[in-house]
Short mmCIF file of C-alpha atoms in Angstrom, two decimals:
data_model
loop_
_atom_site.label_atom_id
_atom_site.label_comp_id
_atom_site.label_asym_id
_atom_site.label_seq_id
_atom_site.Cartn_x
_atom_site.Cartn_y
_atom_site.Cartn_z
CA MET N 18 98.07 88.78 88.00
CA ASP N 19 98.11 85.59 90.02
CA VAL N 20 100.70 82.92 89.18
CA GLU N 21 98.44 80.09 90.30
CA ALA N 22 95.58 81.36 88.15
CA VAL N 23 97.81 81.80 85.12
CA PHE N 24 99.24 78.29 85.47
CA ALA N 25 95.69 76.96 85.82
CA GLY N 26 94.64 78.92 82.74
CA LEU N 27 97.48 77.53 80.65
CA SER N 28 96.74 74.00 81.80
CA GLN N 29 93.05 74.46 81.07
CA ALA N 30 93.79 75.84 77.60
CA ALA N 31 96.11 72.96 76.74
CA SER N 32 93.57 70.43 77.96
CA THR N 33 91.40 71.20 74.94
CA ILE N 34 93.81 68.99 73.00
CA THR N 35 92.32 65.53 72.94
CA GLY N 36 94.33 63.02 74.91
CA LEU N 37 96.80 65.49 76.42
CA ARG N 38 96.95 65.17 80.20
CA CYS N 39 97.44 68.57 81.73
CA ASN N 40 98.43 69.76 85.18
CA PRO N 41 98.70 73.33 86.48
CA PHE N 42 101.83 72.34 88.41
CA VAL N 43 104.87 70.09 88.02
CA PRO N 44 103.52 66.64 88.94
CA ASP N 45 105.61 64.16 90.84
CA SER N 46 104.74 61.50 88.33
CA ILE N 47 103.22 61.90 84.93
CA ALA N 48 101.03 59.91 82.62
CA VAL N 49 102.06 60.76 79.10
CA PRO N 50 101.36 62.58 76.96
CA ALA N 51 101.55 65.31 79.57
CA PHE N 52 101.66 69.10 79.67
CA PHE N 53 102.41 71.38 82.60
CA PRO N 54 103.73 74.88 83.29
CA ALA N 55 107.08 74.29 84.93
CA GLU N 56 108.99 77.52 85.59
CA VAL N 57 108.22 81.21 85.70
CA ASP N 58 110.29 84.38 85.62
CA ILE N 59 108.46 87.49 86.80
CA ASP N 60 109.31 91.11 85.98
CA PHE N 61 107.35 93.30 88.35
CA ASP N 62 106.42 96.94 87.77
CA GLN N 63 106.46 97.21 84.01
CA ALA N 64 104.15 100.20 84.47
CA PHE N 65 103.64 102.69 87.27
CA ALA N 66 101.56 101.76 90.33
CA GLY N 67 101.73 98.06 89.58
CA GLY N 68 99.93 98.56 86.30
CA MET N 69 101.63 95.64 84.63
CA ASP N 70 103.68 92.60 85.54
CA ARG N 71 105.35 90.37 83.00
CA PHE N 72 105.63 86.60 83.32
CA VAL N 73 107.82 84.43 81.13
CA ILE N 74 106.59 80.90 81.69
CA THR N 75 108.28 77.70 80.58
CA CYS N 76 105.79 74.95 79.87
CA ARG N 77 106.82 71.39 79.19
CA VAL N 78 105.21 68.70 77.10
CA MET N 79 106.22 65.06 77.47
CA ALA N 80 105.49 62.10 75.23
CA SER N 81 106.12 58.41 75.65
CA ARG N 82 109.47 56.91 74.73
CA ALA N 83 108.05 53.38 74.60
CA ASP N 84 108.15 53.51 70.81
CA ASP N 85 110.62 55.91 69.22
CA ARG N 86 108.72 56.74 66.04
CA THR N 87 105.27 56.96 67.62
CA GLY N 88 106.43 59.02 70.58
CA GLN N 89 108.31 61.52 68.47
CA ALA N 90 105.48 61.79 65.97
CA LYS N 91 103.11 62.69 68.76
CA LEU N 92 105.53 65.28 70.09
CA LYS N 93 105.89 66.83 66.63
CA GLY N 94 102.12 67.18 66.48
CA TYR N 95 102.19 69.20 69.69
CA LEU N 96 104.84 71.44 68.19
CA ALA N 97 102.74 72.31 65.14
CA ARG N 98 101.82 75.93 64.64
CA VAL N 99 98.17 75.09 64.00
CA GLY N 100 95.92 72.08 64.06
CA PRO N 101 94.06 69.99 66.61
CA GLN N 102 97.27 68.86 68.35
CA SER N 103 98.95 72.28 68.32
CA ILE N 104 99.80 73.49 71.82
CA ARG N 105 100.61 76.95 70.45
CA ALA N 106 97.13 77.18 68.94
CA ALA N 107 95.44 75.86 72.09
CA LEU N 108 97.24 78.32 74.37
CA SER N 109 96.55 81.19 71.98
CA ALA N 110 92.83 80.52 71.56
CA ASP N 111 91.94 82.82 74.45
CA ARG N 112 94.83 85.16 75.07
CA SER N 113 93.32 86.37 78.34
CA LEU N 114 93.10 82.81 79.71
CA GLY N 115 89.55 83.44 80.77
CA GLY N 116 90.34 86.89 82.10
CA VAL N 117 93.25 86.14 84.42
CA CYS N 118 95.73 88.10 82.26
CA ASP N 119 95.67 90.87 79.68
CA SER N 120 97.40 88.99 76.92
CA LEU N 121 99.85 86.20 76.13
CA HIS N 122 102.17 85.20 73.36
CA VAL N 123 103.54 81.72 72.79
CA GLN N 124 106.98 82.91 71.81
CA ARG N 125 108.85 79.74 71.02
CA ALA N 126 109.10 76.00 71.27
CA SER N 127 112.54 74.70 72.05
CA GLY N 128 114.51 71.94 73.63
CA TYR N 129 113.10 69.14 71.50
CA GLY N 130 114.75 66.06 72.95
CA GLN N 131 114.78 63.66 75.84
CA TYR N 132 113.83 64.67 79.36
CA GLU N 133 114.14 62.81 82.62
CA HIS N 134 111.17 63.23 84.92
CA ALA N 135 110.95 61.36 88.22
CA GLY N 136 113.54 58.89 87.03
CA THR N 137 111.93 58.13 83.67
CA ILE N 138 113.10 59.32 80.26
CA TYR N 139 110.53 60.88 77.92
CA TYR N 140 110.52 62.72 74.63
CA GLY N 141 109.74 66.32 75.34
CA ALA N 142 109.92 69.97 74.44
CA GLU N 143 109.48 73.34 76.11
CA PHE N 144 107.22 76.27 75.25
CA THR N 145 108.13 79.80 76.26
CA VAL N 146 105.01 81.83 76.95
CA LEU N 147 105.01 85.60 77.60
CA VAL N 148 102.08 86.64 79.77
CA ILE N 149 101.24 90.24 80.70
CA GLY N 150 98.65 91.52 83.11
CA SER N 151 97.90 93.95 85.86
CA GLY N 152 100.13 93.77 88.87
CA ALA N 153 97.37 95.21 91.00
CA ALA N 154 94.96 92.31 90.49
CA MET O 11 111.35 113.41 100.44
CA ALA O 12 114.07 110.76 100.36
CA PRO O 13 115.57 109.43 97.14
CA LEU O 14 112.90 107.54 95.34
CA VAL O 15 112.56 104.56 93.05
CA LEU O 16 109.88 105.46 90.53
CA ILE O 17 107.30 102.77 91.16
CA ASN O 18 104.12 104.57 92.10
CA THR O 19 104.36 107.64 89.89
CA ARG O 20 100.93 108.94 88.94
CA LEU O 21 100.26 110.52 85.59
CA PHE O 22 97.10 112.28 84.44
CA THR O 23 96.35 114.06 81.19
CA GLY O 24 92.96 115.32 80.15
CA GLY O 25 90.45 112.76 81.41
CA ALA O 26 92.93 109.89 81.46
CA ASP O 27 94.68 108.27 84.38
CA LEU O 28 97.69 106.93 82.51
CA THR O 29 99.37 105.59 85.64
CA SER O 30 98.99 101.87 85.07
CA ARG O 31 99.62 102.20 81.36
CA SER O 32 102.77 104.28 81.57
CA ASN O 33 106.30 103.36 82.59
CA LYS O 34 108.30 106.48 81.88
CA VAL O 35 107.73 110.19 82.35
CA GLU O 36 110.17 113.05 82.13
CA ILE O 37 109.52 116.73 82.77
CA THR O 38 112.21 119.16 81.72
CA SER O 39 111.95 122.87 82.42
CA GLU O 40 114.53 125.21 80.99
CA ALA O 41 115.13 128.94 80.96
CA GLU O 42 116.88 130.56 78.03
CA ASP O 43 120.20 132.10 79.00
CA LYS O 44 120.55 135.66 77.72
CA ASP O 45 123.98 137.17 77.51
CA ALA O 46 124.20 140.44 79.42
CA THR O 47 127.98 140.70 79.45
CA THR O 48 129.51 144.18 79.33
CA PHE O 49 132.97 145.69 79.54
CA GLY O 50 132.18 146.10 83.19
CA SER O 51 131.62 142.39 83.82
CA GLY O 52 135.16 141.88 85.05
CA GLY O 53 136.04 139.35 82.38
CA TRP O 54 133.23 136.98 83.22
CA LYS O 55 130.04 136.39 81.30
CA GLU O 56 126.87 137.74 82.83
CA LEU O 57 123.65 135.93 82.08
CA LEU O 58 120.00 136.74 82.56
CA GLY O 59 117.20 134.20 82.50
CA GLY O 60 115.00 134.46 79.43
CA LEU O 61 111.83 132.68 78.49
CA VAL O 62 111.10 129.49 80.40
CA ALA O 63 109.47 126.43 78.88
CA SER O 64 108.77 122.86 79.88
CA GLU O 65 108.77 119.70 77.84
CA ILE O 66 107.09 116.51 78.94
CA SER O 67 107.68 113.09 77.50
CA ALA O 68 106.06 109.86 78.53
CA GLU O 69 105.71 106.33 77.29
CA GLY O 70 104.02 103.12 78.22
CA LEU O 71 101.68 100.35 77.20
CA TRP O 72 99.10 101.02 74.51
CA GLU O 73 95.44 100.53 75.27
CA ALA O 74 92.32 101.71 73.47
CA GLY O 75 88.58 101.43 73.26
CA ALA O 76 87.05 103.77 75.83
CA PRO O 77 87.29 107.41 76.87
CA GLY O 78 90.18 107.85 79.25
CA LEU O 79 92.33 105.09 77.75
CA VAL O 80 95.63 106.25 76.36
CA ASP O 81 94.92 105.91 72.64
CA ASP O 82 91.50 107.52 72.85
CA GLU O 83 92.85 110.36 74.97
CA MET O 84 95.96 111.05 72.90
CA TRP O 85 94.14 111.27 69.59
CA LEU O 86 91.72 113.63 71.30
CA ASP O 87 94.53 115.74 72.74
CA LEU O 88 96.88 115.81 69.76
CA GLY O 89 97.55 119.40 68.77
CA GLY O 90 95.30 120.68 71.51
CA LEU O 91 95.70 122.20 74.94
CA GLY O 92 94.80 120.49 78.17
CA PRO O 93 95.72 119.78 81.78
CA PHE O 94 98.65 117.63 82.85
CA THR O 95 99.49 116.41 86.34
CA ALA O 96 102.29 114.13 87.48
CA CYS O 97 102.86 112.98 91.06
CA PRO O 98 106.24 111.34 91.73
CA ASP O 99 105.04 109.04 94.48
CA GLY O 100 101.35 108.32 94.79
CA ALA O 101 98.26 110.44 94.58
CA ALA O 102 97.13 110.96 98.13
CA VAL O 103 95.90 114.42 99.08
CA GLY O 104 98.87 116.67 99.75
CA GLN O 105 101.33 114.70 97.64
CA LEU O 106 103.77 116.66 95.51
CA ALA O 107 102.35 117.30 92.04
CA TYR O 108 103.70 118.95 88.92
CA LEU O 109 100.97 120.50 86.84
CA THR O 110 100.68 122.57 83.73
CA LYS O 111 98.65 123.31 80.65
CA THR O 112 100.21 121.40 77.79
CA MET O 113 100.09 121.24 74.04
CA THR O 114 100.31 117.60 73.04
CA GLY O 115 102.57 117.71 70.02
CA LYS O 116 103.59 114.15 69.40
CA TYR O 117 102.04 110.73 69.82
CA GLY O 118 103.61 107.53 68.55
CA ILE O 119 102.43 103.95 68.55
CA GLY O 120 103.51 100.62 67.15
CA GLY O 121 106.47 98.30 67.40
CA ALA O 122 107.87 95.03 66.18
CA VAL O 123 106.05 91.71 66.04
CA GLY O 124 105.96 90.17 69.49
CA ASP O 125 106.34 93.49 71.28
CA ILE O 126 103.98 94.61 73.98
CA ALA O 127 102.26 97.40 72.06
CA PRO O 128 103.85 100.67 73.16
CA TRP O 129 103.00 104.36 73.02
CA GLN O 130 105.13 107.46 73.32
CA ALA O 131 103.99 111.06 73.63
CA GLU O 132 105.54 114.47 73.96
CA ALA O 133 103.95 117.70 75.09
CA LYS O 134 105.12 121.25 75.67
CA SER O 135 103.96 123.65 78.30
CA SER O 136 101.61 126.42 77.30
CA TRP O 137 101.45 127.80 80.83
CA PRO O 138 104.07 127.68 83.57
CA THR O 139 104.85 124.31 85.05
CA VAL O 140 103.81 124.52 88.66
CA ARG O 141 105.23 122.60 91.59
CA GLY O 142 102.10 122.13 93.66
CA LEU O 143 100.09 119.56 95.52
CA LEU O 144 97.39 117.05 94.85
CA ALA O 145 94.12 118.47 96.12
CA HIS O 146 91.78 115.56 95.44
CA PRO O 147 92.72 111.88 95.07
CA PRO O 148 91.75 109.99 91.91
CA GLY O 149 90.45 106.91 93.66
CA THR O 150 87.80 108.43 95.90
CA ALA O 151 84.35 108.34 94.33
CA ARG O 152 82.14 111.36 94.98
CA THR O 153 78.39 110.96 94.84
CA ALA O 154 77.25 114.08 96.67
CA THR O 155 78.23 117.71 97.01
CA GLY O 156 81.15 118.31 99.36
CA THR O 157 84.50 119.86 100.10
CA GLY O 158 87.99 118.46 100.35
CA THR O 159 90.91 118.76 102.72
CA GLY O 160 92.47 122.19 103.16
CA GLN O 161 96.07 122.71 102.04
CA GLN O 162 98.28 125.59 103.07
CA LEU O 163 99.67 126.62 99.71
CA GLY O 164 100.28 130.17 100.87
CA ALA O 165 99.21 133.54 99.57
CA VAL O 166 99.26 134.45 95.89
CA ALA O 167 101.39 137.53 95.37
CA ALA O 168 100.61 140.11 92.73
CA GLY O 169 101.98 138.94 89.40
CA ARG O 170 101.59 135.30 90.33
CA ASN O 171 98.67 132.93 89.83
CA LEU O 172 96.92 130.03 91.44
CA TYR O 173 96.82 127.19 88.90
CA ALA O 174 94.57 124.14 89.02
CA CYS O 175 94.18 121.05 86.83
CA LEU O 176 91.01 118.99 86.94
CA HIS O 177 90.94 115.46 85.54
CA VAL O 178 87.46 113.89 85.53
CA LEU O 179 88.31 110.21 85.21
CA SER O 180 84.97 108.45 85.34
CA VAL O 181 81.34 109.45 85.29
CA ALA O 182 78.32 107.31 86.20
CA GLY O 183 74.62 108.01 86.50
CA THR O 184 71.74 109.02 84.26
CA THR O 185 72.26 112.80 84.07
CA PRO O 186 75.42 113.32 86.08
CA SER O 187 77.05 116.71 86.43
CA ILE O 188 79.89 117.90 88.62
CA THR O 189 81.15 121.42 89.10
CA VAL O 190 84.50 121.68 90.83
CA ALA O 191 85.76 124.89 92.39
CA ILE O 192 88.69 126.04 94.51
CA GLU O 193 88.02 127.88 97.75
CA SER O 194 90.42 129.89 99.86
CA ASP O 195 90.40 131.17 103.42
CA ASP O 196 92.78 132.61 105.96
CA THR O 197 92.52 129.61 108.30
CA ASN O 198 92.16 125.89 107.93
CA GLY O 199 88.74 126.10 109.51
CA PHE O 200 87.35 127.63 106.32
CA GLY O 201 84.89 129.72 108.33
CA SER O 202 84.46 132.24 105.54
CA PRO O 203 85.58 130.54 102.33
CA VAL O 204 85.91 132.48 99.11
CA THR O 205 85.49 130.73 95.76
CA GLN O 206 88.53 131.71 93.71
CA LEU O 207 87.96 129.72 90.53
CA THR O 208 85.26 127.45 89.18
CA PHE O 209 85.66 124.87 86.42
CA ALA O 210 82.90 124.41 83.88
CA ALA O 211 80.34 121.77 84.78
CA ALA O 212 81.59 118.34 83.68
CA THR O 213 79.19 115.67 82.46
CA ALA O 214 81.72 113.32 80.88
CA VAL O 215 85.31 112.17 81.18
CA GLY O 216 87.65 115.06 80.40
CA GLY O 217 90.07 117.63 81.72
CA GLN O 218 90.20 121.34 82.40
CA VAL O 219 92.89 123.77 83.53
CA LEU O 220 92.35 127.22 85.04
CA ARG O 221 94.28 129.97 86.78
CA VAL O 222 93.38 132.98 88.82
CA PRO O 223 95.75 135.92 89.32
CA GLY O 224 96.97 137.33 92.64
CA ALA O 225 97.04 139.17 94.84
CA ILE O 226 95.14 136.84 97.16
CA THR O 227 96.07 137.04 100.80
CA ASP O 228 94.36 133.81 101.87
CA THR O 229 96.80 131.01 102.53
CA TRP O 230 94.53 127.96 102.84
CA TRP O 231 92.99 126.29 99.81
CA ARG O 232 90.60 123.40 99.24
CA PRO O 233 88.45 121.87 96.51
CA LYS O 234 84.68 122.07 96.49
CA TRP O 235 82.42 120.01 94.27
CA THR O 236 78.73 120.29 93.48
CA ILE O 237 77.08 117.16 92.13
CA THR O 238 73.68 117.01 90.48
CA GLY O 239 71.83 114.46 88.41
CA THR O 240 69.70 111.37 88.63
CA GLY O 241 70.43 107.67 88.50
CA GLY O 242 73.09 107.73 91.19
CA PRO O 243 75.63 110.23 89.88
CA SER O 244 79.18 109.22 90.78
CA PHE O 245 82.52 110.70 89.80
CA LEU O 246 86.18 109.90 90.10
CA PHE O 247 88.39 112.93 89.64
CA ALA O 248 91.90 114.09 90.35
CA LEU O 249 92.62 117.73 91.14
CA SER O 250 96.00 119.39 91.49
CA PHE O 251 96.81 122.97 92.36
CA GLY O 252 99.75 125.22 93.04
CA ILE O 253 101.03 128.78 92.96
CA GLN O 254 103.53 130.08 90.43
#
């Protein structure tokens, strides 16, 4: 399982949400609303002979703070379980991310609040995504 | 062999290579202790070894949907007898292998929401557990009749057996058939090989286990396979053997 491919798959999946600007990396500067995989923890060798690795990926979504009510309303839409703005639903639509992993689970959304990114404050939240796949690939 | 972190342990049962879908395997062999203490034992217990048995437990990551995947294989094996091979560190020819004929007695699946779907299985030996070698690697495709690398297992004394486990892991072609046998000879040149045991012809994924009794004075052993069929027959198989 390739980290770059998984990040790209998550970004691609989230980009199905209309208006959400997605990157497969942490961008130096962002145009909100923005989504990107930010951090990853990897547990190697969850099965013999590299049969499975386990990624826990933290993805971040940022919304504008120009207007408090509008920005937070948009962020809440991204946190919905289902619906056209739901990041959980978008990431879960194809749990193999086009074949780059075996399965994924959007485990939680957390950290609803304000985030500083490149010197600017945004409304934001984090998604924790468990991704499993072959370590041999 | 130096102390080992279990990373590349290979596990085969029936026609399944469970390696990349397993993350734990334990093999426990135990002899009953029989009390043979007498008044002449000098105040200390005397024990004799009784019946010996092995228990195997394994667990891993559930997968289903094709022959050779863990769920398909375990439901097929449950309550039945079949071959089992485990290699502590890789499956190259000549690697240490533990093999036996097992009765799969327990298979469990399922977990909590959000879990990576697990499986657990337990089996008990129906034949002796043998500390042998891997005779044919699982990752080398065979498309034509041939023989494998000779291994010096030693002679088979009277009262002992040569044991062999065959795991046919994949089959391709229109009418594919493979017949695997074990040959012996007194030198590694195999100038006058003798076929000591022959598995039934295999046309699909599956496993077989056989034994042949001693005395056999030959000390060198190798696999032989005969492939027939049309449409480009091709096989992946693992073979382990040993003397007990």
